[in-house]
XYZ file of C-alpha atoms in Angstrom:
674
model
C -0.515 38.690 23.169
C -2.124 35.620 21.111
C -2.565 36.024 18.041
C -0.868 34.829 15.669
C 0.914 36.441 13.367
C -46.777 48.958 11.322
C -48.838 46.689 13.232
C -46.953 44.069 14.176
C -50.124 42.542 16.425
C -51.487 41.260 13.171
C -48.807 40.629 11.127
C -48.364 37.330 9.011
C -45.271 36.535 7.056
C -45.024 34.555 4.299
C -41.175 33.489 3.634
C -39.797 33.123 -0.143
C -38.557 29.567 -1.075
C -35.860 31.443 -2.215
C -35.001 32.586 1.161
C -35.292 29.478 3.254
C -33.900 25.796 3.360
C -35.784 24.136 0.631
C -38.219 21.701 2.220
C -39.903 20.894 -0.041
C -42.636 17.839 -0.341
C -40.437 16.462 -2.897
C -36.701 16.935 -2.266
C -36.641 15.466 1.833
C -33.869 14.066 1.029
C -32.128 16.209 -0.125
C -32.915 18.843 2.677
C -32.504 15.990 5.478
C -30.042 12.869 3.296
C -31.362 10.242 6.641
C -35.183 10.885 5.189
C -34.458 8.120 2.637
C -34.894 5.457 5.264
C -38.131 6.846 7.986
C -40.078 5.171 5.187
C -41.925 7.953 2.384
C -41.855 9.930 4.822
C -41.730 13.593 3.496
C -41.865 17.492 4.596
C -41.668 19.209 6.792
C -44.322 18.374 9.269
C -43.794 14.415 8.169
C -39.911 14.648 9.364
C -41.340 16.080 12.857
C -44.237 13.254 13.536
C -42.084 10.577 12.552
C -39.424 11.860 15.134
C -41.369 12.092 18.031
C -43.774 9.249 17.151
C -40.959 7.087 16.343
C -38.027 8.676 18.182
C -35.280 5.620 17.931
C -35.139 5.262 13.995
C -34.690 9.359 13.493
C -32.026 9.830 16.512
C -29.995 7.376 15.139
C -30.186 7.519 11.676
C -29.068 11.398 12.460
C -26.336 10.549 14.864
C -24.944 7.477 12.928
C -24.534 9.953 9.610
C -23.865 13.367 11.476
C -21.186 12.151 14.177
C -18.070 10.342 13.544
C -17.197 7.689 16.148
C -14.727 5.335 17.611
C -17.098 2.968 18.754
C -20.365 2.688 17.426
C -23.189 3.448 20.095
C -24.838 -0.324 21.173
C -28.273 1.412 22.253
C -30.193 4.373 21.213
C -32.110 5.556 24.704
C -32.760 4.786 27.773
C -34.529 7.222 29.498
C -36.851 7.788 31.855
C -38.028 10.957 32.659
C -41.052 9.843 36.321
C -36.810 8.328 38.172
C -34.668 11.649 36.032
C -32.113 8.517 34.281
C -31.639 10.220 30.461
C -28.731 7.936 28.705
C -28.091 8.369 24.449
C -25.746 6.219 22.583
C -24.879 3.792 24.849
C -21.420 1.502 23.977
C -20.533 4.690 21.043
C -16.998 6.507 21.999
C -16.750 9.107 20.367
C -14.246 12.843 21.059
C -16.128 16.007 20.320
C -13.038 17.943 19.064
C -12.740 15.599 16.485
C -15.575 15.728 15.379
C -15.802 19.419 15.551
C -12.145 19.869 14.113
C -9.645 16.833 12.126
C -12.353 15.574 10.684
C -12.871 19.384 8.809
C -9.136 19.368 8.815
C -9.285 16.466 6.075
C -11.589 17.410 4.572
C -11.022 22.233 4.226
C -8.109 22.440 6.430
C -8.039 26.020 4.901
C -11.535 27.112 5.788
C -11.935 29.981 8.298
C -13.379 28.570 12.169
C -13.334 31.522 13.681
C -14.129 34.955 13.372
C -12.895 36.366 16.156
C -14.395 40.418 16.533
C -12.392 42.397 18.838
C -13.399 44.826 20.971
C -11.419 46.754 19.119
C -13.383 48.040 16.300
C -12.172 46.837 12.289
C -9.607 44.296 13.915
C -11.130 41.330 13.660
C -8.196 37.905 13.142
C -9.250 35.091 11.330
C -8.165 30.908 13.078
C -8.751 28.473 9.654
C -9.112 24.603 10.925
C -5.805 24.228 10.910
C -4.999 26.978 13.380
C -7.483 26.135 15.486
C -6.913 22.110 15.765
C -3.102 22.886 16.836
C -3.930 26.076 19.058
C -6.393 23.544 20.664
C -3.591 20.578 20.531
C -0.880 22.829 21.953
C -3.534 23.443 25.239
C -4.401 19.531 25.533
C -0.614 18.754 25.876
C -0.276 21.940 28.008
C -3.297 20.477 30.597
C -1.848 16.501 29.957
C 1.855 17.851 31.173
C 0.269 20.131 33.956
C -1.620 16.433 35.543
C -5.401 17.415 33.706
C -6.318 14.135 33.238
C -9.765 11.858 31.925
C -12.873 13.117 34.324
C -11.314 16.170 35.736
C -13.291 19.888 35.827
C -11.139 22.392 34.325
C -12.906 26.345 35.347
C -12.053 28.973 32.094
C -12.746 32.758 33.044
C -12.149 34.410 29.954
C -13.463 36.448 27.571
C -14.986 35.123 24.063
C -11.272 34.578 22.323
C -10.328 31.837 20.371
C -7.954 30.518 22.818
C -11.078 30.692 25.351
C -12.405 28.271 21.952
C -9.429 26.217 21.542
C -9.511 26.276 25.919
C -12.975 24.430 25.936
C -12.031 22.087 22.523
C -8.442 21.145 24.667
C -10.732 19.467 27.543
C -13.104 17.816 25.301
C -10.263 16.409 23.451
C -8.408 15.091 26.698
C -11.313 13.426 28.349
C -11.899 16.917 30.533
C -14.592 18.114 31.525
C -14.944 22.340 31.084
C -16.311 24.703 33.532
C -16.995 27.630 31.401
C -17.729 30.947 33.919
C -18.562 33.948 32.215
C -15.873 36.479 33.129
C -17.407 39.516 34.348
C -18.787 37.512 37.579
C -17.553 38.329 41.164
C -14.706 37.183 42.432
C -17.088 35.329 44.728
C -19.727 34.020 42.273
C -16.892 32.744 40.380
C -15.555 31.190 43.945
C -18.798 29.648 44.259
C -18.947 28.128 40.895
C -15.075 26.459 41.349
C -15.954 25.169 44.192
C -18.478 23.215 42.783
C -17.417 21.796 40.028
C -14.364 20.734 42.539
C -12.009 22.601 39.371
C -8.152 22.624 40.370
C -6.976 24.224 37.281
C -7.899 27.634 36.544
C -7.433 28.858 32.816
C -8.001 32.760 32.473
C -6.012 36.019 31.598
C -4.361 39.283 32.410
C -6.873 41.012 31.095
C -10.105 41.198 29.301
C -11.723 44.590 27.734
C -15.231 44.945 26.889
C -16.909 48.323 25.559
C -13.798 50.157 26.051
C -13.404 49.170 29.908
C -10.261 47.078 31.199
C -11.601 44.002 33.197
C -9.185 42.620 35.833
C -10.162 39.158 35.062
C -6.985 37.771 36.477
C -7.551 40.259 39.375
C -11.074 38.760 40.371
C -8.927 34.425 39.983
C -6.166 35.498 42.612
C -9.487 37.380 44.702
C -12.014 33.927 43.633
C -9.166 30.514 44.610
C -7.980 32.086 48.102
C -11.499 30.008 48.896
C -11.185 27.469 46.425
C -8.689 24.987 47.844
C -9.528 22.617 45.234
C -7.325 24.772 43.472
C -3.292 23.620 42.509
C -2.746 25.795 39.089
C -3.784 28.721 36.698
C -2.771 29.706 33.876
C -2.669 33.040 32.283
C -2.807 34.135 29.805
C -2.173 37.607 28.200
C -4.981 39.756 26.283
C -3.662 42.688 26.647
C -0.020 44.159 27.167
C 0.160 45.062 30.606
C 2.138 42.807 32.602
C 0.537 40.961 36.083
C 1.982 39.315 39.613
C 2.406 36.206 39.051
C 1.571 33.826 42.393
C 4.060 30.404 42.971
C 0.562 28.993 41.536
C -0.043 30.063 37.930
C 1.935 28.859 34.954
C 2.513 31.946 32.571
C 0.513 30.262 28.972
C 2.815 33.168 26.925
C 5.073 36.059 27.816
C 6.796 38.588 25.981
C 10.126 37.838 25.442
C 10.656 34.986 26.883
C 10.115 31.202 26.056
C 6.808 31.016 25.250
C 4.778 27.774 27.450
C 2.507 26.994 25.308
C 4.934 27.070 22.012
C 6.711 24.329 24.288
C 4.048 22.373 22.933
C 3.692 19.550 19.864
C 0.824 20.351 17.582
C -0.524 16.390 17.766
C -2.460 15.229 20.518
C -3.941 11.539 20.663
C -7.580 12.483 21.497
C -9.603 11.077 24.012
C -12.320 8.600 23.983
C -14.792 9.148 25.254
C -18.432 7.852 26.387
C -21.680 8.934 24.508
C -22.581 9.784 28.277
C -19.086 11.317 29.898
C -19.695 14.898 31.278
C -18.367 17.168 28.090
C -19.421 20.259 30.727
C -20.715 21.601 33.353
C -22.624 25.106 33.274
C -24.142 27.335 35.588
C -26.934 29.042 35.882
C -27.155 32.677 36.647
C -27.650 32.396 39.853
C -30.688 35.226 40.240
C -32.536 32.613 42.146
C -31.018 31.112 44.923
C -28.036 28.777 44.933
C -26.463 28.570 41.076
C -27.233 24.924 39.947
C -24.082 23.503 37.744
C -25.879 21.516 35.166
C -24.127 18.566 33.526
C -24.248 18.272 29.650
C -22.294 14.829 27.669
C -21.109 13.794 24.708
C -22.544 12.446 21.933
C -26.086 13.242 22.554
C -26.084 17.539 23.239
C -23.012 17.499 20.355
C -25.572 16.159 17.682
C -28.178 18.194 18.973
C -26.277 21.482 18.852
C -25.398 20.604 15.748
C -28.814 19.605 13.967
C -30.792 22.347 14.996
C -27.815 25.532 14.017
C -28.241 23.615 10.427
C -31.828 23.550 9.975
C -33.374 26.932 12.113
C -31.341 29.109 10.435
C -31.147 27.572 7.505
C -27.075 27.088 7.862
C -25.448 26.424 4.161
C -21.294 25.526 4.134
C -19.625 28.215 3.095
C -22.170 31.039 5.347
C -21.100 33.273 8.143
C -22.574 32.375 11.760
C -22.800 35.100 13.435
C -23.890 34.082 17.216
C -22.942 37.533 19.595
C -23.353 35.894 23.039
C -20.704 35.462 25.444
C -19.320 31.936 25.777
C -19.766 32.172 29.508
C -24.145 31.422 28.067
C -25.377 28.611 26.964
C -26.276 30.086 23.460
C -22.288 30.747 23.552
C -21.634 27.400 23.980
C -24.430 25.710 22.031
C -24.042 28.175 18.356
C -20.996 30.157 18.794
C -19.111 27.415 19.136
C -19.875 23.533 19.244
C -22.785 23.630 16.560
C -21.467 25.778 13.780
C -17.680 23.749 14.394
C -19.372 20.374 14.646
C -20.787 21.505 10.962
C -17.903 22.552 9.381
C -19.026 26.582 9.655
C -17.430 30.061 10.553
C -18.563 31.050 13.215
C -18.249 34.953 14.680
C -16.929 35.340 18.436
C -18.038 38.752 19.479
C -16.433 40.826 22.168
C -17.431 43.444 22.851
C -20.709 46.180 23.190
C -24.038 46.547 20.861
C -23.220 49.899 21.535
C -19.451 50.302 21.603
C -17.696 52.765 20.046
C -21.269 53.639 18.840
C -24.652 51.989 18.114
C -23.361 50.441 14.475
C -21.694 47.883 15.677
C -23.574 45.212 14.597
C -24.460 46.266 11.732
C -20.656 47.131 10.654
C -19.592 43.813 11.992
C -21.989 42.540 9.187
C -21.352 44.422 6.639
C -17.055 43.684 7.071
C -17.811 40.392 8.371
C -20.289 39.191 5.249
C -22.590 37.618 8.013
C -25.187 35.578 6.904
C -27.312 34.400 10.257
C -27.192 36.455 13.063
C -28.549 35.829 15.919
C -28.742 38.183 19.455
C -30.818 38.807 22.373
C -34.388 41.147 22.428
C -32.860 43.122 25.002
C -29.658 44.543 22.904
C -32.297 44.951 19.880
C -34.684 46.361 22.575
C -32.018 48.873 23.038
C -30.624 50.000 19.173
C -34.606 50.379 18.804
C -33.677 53.104 20.967
C -30.727 55.580 18.349
C -32.905 54.715 15.524
C -33.129 53.786 12.237
C -29.893 55.418 11.423
C -27.458 53.627 12.636
C -28.834 50.814 11.235
C -29.161 52.161 7.701
C -25.721 53.247 7.443
C -24.554 49.653 6.982
C -25.246 47.526 3.700
C -26.754 44.219 4.917
C -27.341 42.983 1.776
C -25.797 39.245 3.105
C -27.923 38.774 6.093
C -30.253 36.142 5.377
C -31.605 34.438 8.576
C -32.112 36.818 12.045
C -32.379 34.674 14.912
C -33.908 36.011 18.600
C -32.521 34.104 22.255
C -33.090 35.009 25.531
C -36.537 36.425 26.391
C -39.479 36.196 24.589
C -39.007 38.989 21.523
C -41.915 42.260 22.198
C -43.651 42.689 18.449
C -42.831 46.220 18.366
C -38.826 44.566 18.363
C -39.760 41.635 16.605
C -41.443 44.050 13.930
C -38.177 46.755 13.662
C -35.978 43.520 13.962
C -37.760 42.261 10.179
C -38.921 45.218 8.566
C -35.551 47.636 9.451
C -32.406 45.391 10.393
C -33.672 42.401 7.952
C -34.992 44.563 4.742
C -38.512 43.082 5.071
C -36.588 39.489 3.572
C -35.008 37.627 6.259
C -36.859 35.274 8.511
C -36.931 36.518 12.085
C -36.273 32.803 14.095
C -37.783 33.465 17.347
C -36.015 30.632 19.789
C -37.427 28.404 22.470
C -34.861 27.352 24.737
C -32.655 27.349 27.758
C -29.785 25.724 30.037
C -31.728 22.696 30.991
C -32.225 22.115 26.719
C -28.620 22.338 25.608
C -29.745 23.658 21.599
C -34.243 24.841 20.649
C -36.644 23.335 21.307
C -38.763 25.489 19.746
C -38.485 28.370 16.217
C -40.322 28.834 13.217
C -38.341 27.336 11.561
C -37.284 24.714 9.657
C -40.914 24.597 7.952
C -42.449 24.144 5.215
C -41.384 27.113 2.340
C -44.462 28.602 2.385
C -44.965 28.603 6.152
C -45.365 31.532 7.813
C -43.803 33.229 10.765
C -45.739 35.225 13.414
C -44.507 38.115 15.008
C -43.111 36.833 19.037
C -44.064 33.241 18.683
C -41.474 30.570 18.737
C -44.211 28.394 16.985
C -43.139 25.257 15.750
C -41.350 22.398 18.036
C -37.825 21.231 16.571
C -37.643 17.741 15.230
C -37.681 14.748 18.062
C -39.776 17.897 20.576
C -43.399 16.613 21.910
C -44.684 19.993 24.052
C -47.388 19.581 25.781
C -49.178 21.878 28.283
C -50.427 20.994 31.746
C -53.151 22.938 34.031
C -53.150 23.360 37.699
C -53.866 20.424 39.007
C -50.798 18.426 36.781
C -53.242 17.244 33.982
C -52.086 17.674 30.063
C -54.161 20.077 28.329
C -56.197 18.940 24.416
C -56.852 21.156 21.944
C -55.940 24.997 21.383
C -56.262 28.420 21.813
C -55.307 27.234 26.082
C -51.991 28.530 28.302
C -50.438 26.513 31.104
C -47.466 25.322 31.701
C -44.726 24.252 29.627
C -43.618 21.068 29.630
C -42.481 18.530 27.249
C -43.490 14.710 26.409
C -40.249 13.071 25.554
C -36.631 13.598 26.166
C -34.345 14.609 23.353
C -30.274 14.472 22.721
C -29.356 17.280 23.958
C -30.910 18.115 27.376
C -29.167 18.155 30.608
C -28.114 15.147 32.740
C -28.505 16.118 35.946
C -27.562 18.815 38.571
C -23.528 18.319 39.650
C -23.979 16.686 43.003
C -27.638 17.068 43.679
C -29.403 15.140 41.440
C -32.281 14.984 44.022
C -32.312 19.162 43.337
C -33.034 17.422 39.303
C -35.647 15.222 39.746
C -37.201 18.171 42.325
C -37.346 21.295 39.212
C -37.651 19.043 36.834
C -38.910 16.351 37.124
C -41.848 16.041 39.981
C -43.795 18.489 39.086
C -45.312 16.538 36.394
C -44.602 13.135 36.415
C -42.816 11.588 33.456
C -42.772 15.218 31.885
C -39.783 17.012 31.720
C -41.072 20.694 33.657
C -39.564 23.425 31.603
C -40.820 26.296 34.379
C -41.725 28.478 31.604
C -45.863 28.867 31.299
C -47.202 29.114 27.325
C -49.747 29.453 24.551
C -51.305 27.514 22.015
C -52.758 29.491 19.792
C -55.990 28.289 17.771
C -53.327 27.741 14.546
C -51.546 25.137 17.622
C -48.211 27.741 17.187
C -46.556 27.530 20.715
C -46.113 31.225 22.524
C -44.491 31.771 25.564
C -45.633 33.466 28.300
C -42.712 33.926 30.984
C -41.455 32.129 34.358
C -44.162 30.915 35.498
C -42.970 32.792 38.623
C -42.991 35.671 36.272
C -46.950 35.739 35.997
C -49.152 38.018 38.198
C -52.471 36.128 39.174
C -54.956 39.971 39.854
C -57.862 39.261 41.609
C -58.583 35.576 40.273
C -56.961 36.151 36.861
C -53.829 34.704 35.372
C -51.615 37.476 33.304
C -47.747 36.652 31.853
C -45.511 39.330 32.269
C -44.487 39.443 28.825
C -47.940 40.048 27.725
C -47.980 43.439 29.609
C -44.061 43.843 28.722
C -45.788 43.552 24.971
C -48.453 45.884 25.223
C -46.790 49.386 25.101
C -46.664 52.007 23.260
C -44.588 53.939 20.378
C -42.610 55.716 23.064
C -41.547 53.253 25.393
C -38.614 51.185 24.543
C -38.546 48.664 27.380
C -40.188 47.207 30.081
C -40.248 45.150 33.022
C -43.297 44.184 35.255
C -43.456 42.500 38.006
C -46.182 41.472 40.798
C -46.550 42.662 44.733
C -48.140 42.047 47.353
C -52.155 44.544 47.060
C -54.429 43.476 50.148
C -57.133 43.526 48.087
C -56.275 41.372 44.252
C -53.903 39.493 46.794
C -51.777 40.355 43.982
C -50.823 44.032 41.862
C -49.413 44.900 39.130
C -46.196 47.191 38.902
C -44.147 48.280 36.244
C -41.012 49.121 35.142
C -40.223 51.912 31.493
C -37.927 52.627 29.528
C -39.393 55.085 26.834
C -37.049 56.078 24.236
C -34.595 58.857 23.089
C -35.914 62.665 22.583
C -39.755 61.642 24.225
C -41.029 64.463 25.061
C -44.332 63.737 27.447
C -46.688 64.143 31.120
C -45.446 61.128 32.431
C -48.608 60.881 34.194
C -50.313 61.337 29.779
C -48.290 58.991 29.143
C -49.436 56.149 32.486
C -52.926 57.367 30.990
C -52.525 55.945 27.691
C -50.396 53.068 29.000
C -52.479 52.061 30.318
C -55.578 52.004 27.919
C -53.134 50.181 25.774
C -52.862 47.292 27.986
C -56.668 47.426 29.270
C -57.198 47.345 25.407
C -55.226 44.544 24.834
C -55.476 42.220 27.411
C -57.886 43.287 30.183
C -58.529 46.536 32.580
C -57.491 44.021 35.245
C -53.475 44.011 33.747
C -53.291 47.707 33.746
C -50.445 48.547 36.440
C -51.175 50.448 39.678
C -48.017 52.288 39.466
C -45.642 52.881 36.687
C -41.883 53.971 37.068
C -40.214 55.671 34.431
C -37.051 54.708 35.030
C -33.400 55.586 32.956
C -32.773 51.775 32.962
C -33.022 48.641 33.870
C -30.661 45.897 36.503
C -29.801 43.290 34.069
C -27.086 40.435 33.802
C -24.482 41.245 32.193
C -25.916 38.476 30.033
C -29.101 40.695 29.180
C -31.623 38.733 31.928
C -33.484 41.836 33.354
C -33.158 41.104 36.466
C -37.283 41.042 38.242
C -35.664 39.587 41.409
C -34.148 42.534 42.564
C -37.398 44.992 40.803
C -39.764 43.034 43.107
C -37.886 43.625 46.712
C -37.255 48.035 45.751
C -41.572 47.498 45.326
C -41.882 45.297 48.305
C -39.558 47.779 51.020
C -37.370 44.767 51.656
C -34.122 46.538 50.566
C -31.741 44.412 53.209
C -33.673 41.300 50.771
C -31.564 42.265 47.519
C -28.543 39.976 47.552
C -25.226 40.153 45.500
C -25.590 43.348 42.730
C -22.213 42.193 41.536
C -23.648 40.108 38.481
C -25.286 43.268 37.836
C -24.559 44.657 34.129
C -24.121 48.101 36.494
C -25.444 47.974 39.831
C -25.751 52.703 40.100
C -29.021 51.273 38.250
C -30.160 50.257 40.881
C -29.634 52.330 43.271
C -31.588 55.478 40.862
C -34.450 52.843 40.713
C -34.470 53.311 44.896
C -34.358 56.442 45.078
C -36.986 56.857 42.324
C -39.290 54.040 43.770
C -39.803 56.909 46.624
C -40.540 59.653 44.848
C -43.025 57.850 43.400
C -44.507 56.460 46.987
C -44.009 60.452 48.682
C -46.092 61.518 45.383
């Protein structure tokens, strides 16, 4: 073990100035000290306008103030979106691990950096900044001693735990890039990512534990590396006491009753001086459509953007405990479980378990025990917990909470209202954040904003500093004015954005830069309200065209009745309409109603809230939806089922529960036979 000894659609929420970051127009400098050099700019809206109109001045000031540099940068940016060229803070040198660890050890060495909420309930482990730095240095020296050098890429296949964080930071310290692969992916998916990253080194554990179940991670790695000729060594740590078979390429990071490999290493590890645009990490998209994309994030710009969004979107203050429950294998875990909080000298929670283990009160028990102030989770988990009722929430004291966050997909208004009313007791603002692996950090969110600014349920609302959204029509022209929908693009670069796709810049260009030249294409659709707020309507490939009417799947999914826990809507080919709507619906527990009656009720609600053309032609009631282990609904799989193209279902090993697909296939056959 590595243990050291109401009607949501019309709801408007006015946030109390006492519970939101104090952005008073007369006190802008206290809110953002750099603003004293911004020529009299005041208020959140003034800062946002300045950050867009005077982008270089804004980011230069923030970068100088928020990061510790080995050598100052000489150029703020050199970007041309039409050519896919994105470079920030060139000429500068720094080390990300120094920014996340050393500078805080100098000022507050005994502050808690990590709270590891292990799968075993009530067994959290805490690491101070001094202890995390020592562990990082030991791992860094271990990697160096075994030949890992600046510019290499190390693949990390581990559960969410302190050693995984130390491994990420150790790579950053010695100048190697890391490629964290979610420790639930199959051997085939892992191998594909190792090969693409050209890793010679892998770090893993003997076994993982999640939801009380043992995950044989070392065995998965053993299978994966058989088809990875570049892999020369696999470092193995112990999460459980169970021994595993070791091969000639394996190196035990620590062994019970024997000399510990890591303890041979010094607790001082000289940090490499990295250029601002050197690669910090690769992170592969889930691979739910086609070949996974290895998105490249670099040093200075990414770290700055993660830190700034963490500080201001969540109203994070020194001394707060930040609870991001995302796995470190995803961008949310990178930006808001590791890099953003640690760059700000914060205390961050690492959550190893599931929302319902050992019971549906797990999140809220953790909030009470760890005194979490900001809680950041996914809508799919919120909808899951909503099914179990209020009692599991009310059982625990949540008075420490100050801000609630939502990430990963648009949150429906019913889930938003439950989150705000029950979990947050109508006193915590809910920040529904929009961003992507590609953006590196949050781009649109309700906060930061002026203290009296409203929050509209289910809307991401306001662009963050330096972000300039644009809506494009089908002819590629910018849509001006409000009360309009279109393809969501970002009109100018920002420091946190991905620079390229590893080994495939042409694909990066074709995917993000060429669809709307001069703009970054997000792949999402959005609606801009009369007030100028942004609402994400879903992926553009999740937009259904019914008889010439375009409708986002998220809009239909949001128009549900109280009996529905969650739903997934897809479009399928229709001889007359072009496309028709098919809905998969999961009911709340203990709902006693005839399916035919409920189908009529659901269609009536969709007709009333959207239009008759948006009503589903078929509604299939299911026990559960097929999801990736990160919680994303696999609509691609549902579409294949509806189209009876079962031979093209593809690799289902990345699903949280592949058996759900067989249940849906059988239910679909029964539905068609009626």
